[in-house]
Amino acid sequence: MGQIISDRTEERQSLEAQKEQIEISIKQLSTPLSQVAELPSGNFSIQEAAIARIKSEMELIDSKPSLPATPAPFFRFKDEKLRNLLEAEKINKIADGIRIEASERAKVSEAKAKLALELNQAIAALEKAQSDHQHQQYQHSLNLIRQQSEMQRQQYQVASLVAQKQEIESKLREITQIKSPVSGKVRRIKNLGQKDRQISLEVVIDVRQTDPIQSN
């Protein structure tokens, strides 16, 4: 009594191994994906400050009073001696003034040209920073889409594996050991037929004071 007279050991072991492998796969797929880091908002304060500084310097140059016009260089003294003594000196002073004025105007023009170049470079730097940020936003949106797709794929795979696991558990429940309910001796085993992969057998046990039993 109690001894196993029918078992499907190999099939049970195979199903249990499949179930264990599926459980491992489910655990692996259930590991949360690494989250896509939030993209910081665009900060262009450095470039904007550079543009503001250059414009301020340009306005400062434009606000300076213009140089006075050089007076007419020629005039005449009535006295010939005075004319000979003072006219050349006066002309030299006027010439010096003209040279100084030209030099100052050249410095102003050079400063304006330099600031204009710096302004163009600062504007280009701002536009590049804005373009780079737009590209980062585009890449970030692509990463979010990829992450969402990967999460959906994992969810689908987990659902499929859970269904397989449930099917295997159902098969395992069908695989039962048959133990002898009585003490006796097996006298005959008869094949009653097969349906799909299920085979029905009749086991006849001789027991004392008990009729033969049939076990499927």
GROMACS .gro file of N, CA and C in nm, residues 8-65:
model
  174
    8ARG      N    1   0.504   0.985  -1.427
    8ARG     CA    2   0.559   1.040  -1.553
    8ARG      C    3   0.676   1.131  -1.516
    9THR      N    4   0.780   1.068  -1.463
    9THR     CA    5   0.892   1.143  -1.406
    9THR      C    6   0.961   1.230  -1.509
   10GLU      N    7   0.995   1.173  -1.623
   10GLU     CA    8   1.071   1.248  -1.723
   10GLU      C    9   0.991   1.368  -1.773
   11GLU      N   10   0.863   1.349  -1.796
   11GLU     CA   11   0.780   1.459  -1.844
   11GLU      C   12   0.769   1.569  -1.739
   12ARG      N   13   0.753   1.529  -1.610
   12ARG     CA   14   0.743   1.627  -1.503
   12ARG      C   15   0.874   1.707  -1.492
   13GLN      N   16   0.986   1.636  -1.496
   13GLN     CA   17   1.114   1.705  -1.485
   13GLN      C   18   1.136   1.802  -1.602
   14SER      N   19   1.096   1.759  -1.720
   14SER     CA   20   1.111   1.846  -1.836
   14SER      C   21   1.025   1.972  -1.821
   15LEU      N   22   0.900   1.955  -1.776
   15LEU     CA   23   0.811   2.070  -1.759
   15LEU      C   24   0.860   2.162  -1.648
   16GLU      N   25   0.909   2.102  -1.539
   16GLU     CA   26   0.960   2.185  -1.429
   16GLU      C   27   1.083   2.264  -1.471
   17ALA      N   28   1.169   2.203  -1.555
   17ALA     CA   29   1.287   2.275  -1.606
   17ALA      C   30   1.243   2.390  -1.695
   18GLN      N   31   1.142   2.367  -1.780
   18GLN     CA   32   1.089   2.475  -1.864
   18GLN      C   33   1.029   2.587  -1.779
   19LYS      N   34   0.957   2.547  -1.677
   19LYS     CA   35   0.896   2.647  -1.588
   19LYS      C   36   1.003   2.731  -1.519
   20GLU      N   37   1.110   2.665  -1.472
   20GLU     CA   38   1.217   2.738  -1.404
   20GLU      C   39   1.285   2.838  -1.500
   21GLN      N   40   1.309   2.794  -1.623
   21GLN     CA   41   1.371   2.882  -1.721
   21GLN      C   42   1.282   3.002  -1.754
   22ILE      N   43   1.153   2.976  -1.762
   22ILE     CA   44   1.058   3.085  -1.790
   22ILE      C   45   1.056   3.184  -1.674
   23GLU      N   46   1.059   3.133  -1.550
   23GLU     CA   47   1.060   3.222  -1.433
   23GLU      C   48   1.184   3.310  -1.431
   24ILE      N   49   1.299   3.253  -1.471
   24ILE     CA   50   1.423   3.332  -1.479
   24ILE      C   51   1.408   3.442  -1.583
   25SER      N   52   1.351   3.407  -1.699
   25SER     CA   53   1.333   3.506  -1.806
   25SER      C   54   1.237   3.616  -1.763
   26ILE      N   55   1.131   3.579  -1.693
   26ILE     CA   56   1.036   3.679  -1.644
   26ILE      C   57   1.102   3.775  -1.547
   27LYS      N   58   1.186   3.718  -1.458
   27LYS     CA   59   1.257   3.802  -1.360
   27LYS      C   60   1.351   3.900  -1.430
   28GLN      N   61   1.421   3.851  -1.531
   28GLN     CA   62   1.514   3.938  -1.605
   28GLN      C   63   1.439   4.049  -1.678
   29LEU      N   64   1.328   4.014  -1.740
   29LEU     CA   65   1.252   4.113  -1.815
   29LEU      C   66   1.179   4.211  -1.723
   30SER      N   67   1.158   4.172  -1.598
   30SER     CA   68   1.087   4.259  -1.504
   30SER      C   69   1.179   4.362  -1.440
   31THR      N   70   1.309   4.353  -1.468
   31THR     CA   71   1.402   4.452  -1.414
   31THR      C   72   1.374   4.587  -1.479
   32PRO      N   73   1.351   4.692  -1.399
   32PRO     CA   74   1.318   4.823  -1.458
   32PRO      C   75   1.430   4.874  -1.549
   33LEU      N   76   1.390   4.937  -1.657
   33LEU     CA   77   1.486   4.998  -1.748
   33LEU      C   78   1.543   5.125  -1.686
   34SER      N   79   1.665   5.154  -1.723
   34SER     CA   80   1.724   5.281  -1.678
   34SER      C   81   1.648   5.397  -1.740
   35GLN      N   82   1.611   5.492  -1.657
   35GLN     CA   83   1.531   5.604  -1.703
   35GLN      C   84   1.616   5.703  -1.783
   36VAL      N   85   1.554   5.761  -1.884
   36VAL     CA   86   1.621   5.865  -1.963
   36VAL      C   87   1.626   5.993  -1.879
   37ALA      N   88   1.746   6.045  -1.860
   37ALA     CA   89   1.762   6.165  -1.777
   37ALA      C   90   1.688   6.283  -1.838
   38GLU      N   91   1.634   6.366  -1.750
   38GLU     CA   92   1.565   6.487  -1.795
   38GLU      C   93   1.664   6.582  -1.864
   39LEU      N   94   1.618   6.641  -1.971
   39LEU     CA   95   1.703   6.735  -2.044
   39LEU      C   96   1.692   6.872  -1.978
   40PRO      N   97   1.805   6.930  -1.936
   40PRO     CA   98   1.797   7.064  -1.875
   40PRO      C   99   1.750   7.167  -1.975
   41SER      N  100   1.684   7.269  -1.923
   41SER     CA  101   1.636   7.376  -2.011
   41SER      C  102   1.755   7.452  -2.068
   42GLY      N  103   1.733   7.509  -2.186
   42GLY     CA  104   1.841   7.582  -2.251
   42GLY      C  105   1.882   7.707  -2.173
   43ASN      N  106   2.011   7.726  -2.156
   43ASN     CA  107   2.062   7.843  -2.085
   43ASN      C  108   2.163   7.913  -2.176
   44PHE      N  109   2.127   8.027  -2.225
   44PHE     CA  110   2.211   8.102  -2.318
   44PHE      C  111   2.255   8.236  -2.257
   45SER      N  112   2.260   8.241  -2.124
   45SER     CA  113   2.290   8.368  -2.057
   45SER      C  114   2.430   8.418  -2.091
   46ILE      N  115   2.526   8.325  -2.107
   46ILE     CA  116   2.664   8.368  -2.136
   46ILE      C  117   2.671   8.437  -2.272
   47GLN      N  118   2.610   8.373  -2.372
   47GLN     CA  119   2.612   8.431  -2.507
   47GLN      C  120   2.534   8.563  -2.512
   48GLU      N  121   2.419   8.566  -2.443
   48GLU     CA  122   2.339   8.687  -2.443
   48GLU      C  123   2.411   8.801  -2.371
   49ALA      N  124   2.483   8.769  -2.263
   49ALA     CA  125   2.558   8.872  -2.190
   49ALA      C  126   2.671   8.927  -2.277
   50ALA      N  127   2.735   8.840  -2.356
   50ALA     CA  128   2.843   8.887  -2.444
   50ALA      C  129   2.788   8.983  -2.549
   51ILE      N  130   2.671   8.951  -2.605
   51ILE     CA  131   2.609   9.040  -2.706
   51ILE      C  132   2.572   9.173  -2.643
   52ALA      N  133   2.514   9.170  -2.524
   52ALA     CA  134   2.476   9.293  -2.455
   52ALA      C  135   2.598   9.381  -2.425
   53ARG      N  136   2.707   9.318  -2.383
   53ARG     CA  137   2.829   9.394  -2.353
   53ARG      C  138   2.883   9.464  -2.477
   54ILE      N  139   2.888   9.392  -2.588
   54ILE     CA  140   2.942   9.451  -2.712
   54ILE      C  141   2.854   9.565  -2.761
   55LYS      N  142   2.723   9.547  -2.755
   55LYS     CA  143   2.632   9.654  -2.797
   55LYS      C  144   2.648   9.776  -2.708
   56SER      N  145   2.670   9.753  -2.579
   56SER     CA  146   2.689   9.865  -2.487
   56SER      C  147   2.816   9.943  -2.522
   57GLU      N  148   2.922   9.872  -2.556
   57GLU     CA  149   3.046   9.938  -2.593
   57GLU      C  150   3.029  10.016  -2.724
   58MET      N  151   2.952   9.961  -2.817
   58MET     CA  152   2.929  10.032  -2.943
   58MET      C  153   2.847  10.159  -2.920
   59GLU      N  154   2.748  10.151  -2.832
   59GLU     CA  155   2.668  10.270  -2.801
   59GLU      C  156   2.753  10.375  -2.731
   60LEU      N  157   2.847  10.330  -2.648
   60LEU     CA  158   2.934  10.423  -2.578
   60LEU      C  159   3.023  10.500  -2.677
   61ILE      N  160   3.073  10.430  -2.776
   61ILE     CA  161   3.156  10.496  -2.878
   61ILE      C  162   3.073  10.598  -2.956
   62ASP      N  163   2.949  10.557  -2.992
   62ASP     CA  164   2.864  10.647  -3.071
   62ASP      C  165   2.821  10.769  -2.990
   63SER      N  166   2.817  10.754  -2.857
   63SER     CA  167   2.771  10.865  -2.774
   63SER      C  168   2.879  10.970  -2.750
   64LYS      N  169   3.004  10.938  -2.780
   64LYS     CA  170   3.112  11.034  -2.760
   64LYS      C  171   3.098  11.150  -2.859
   65PRO      N  172   3.124  11.275  -2.814
   65PRO     CA  173   3.112  11.389  -2.907
   65PRO      C  174   3.212  11.376  -3.021
   0.00000   0.00000   0.00000
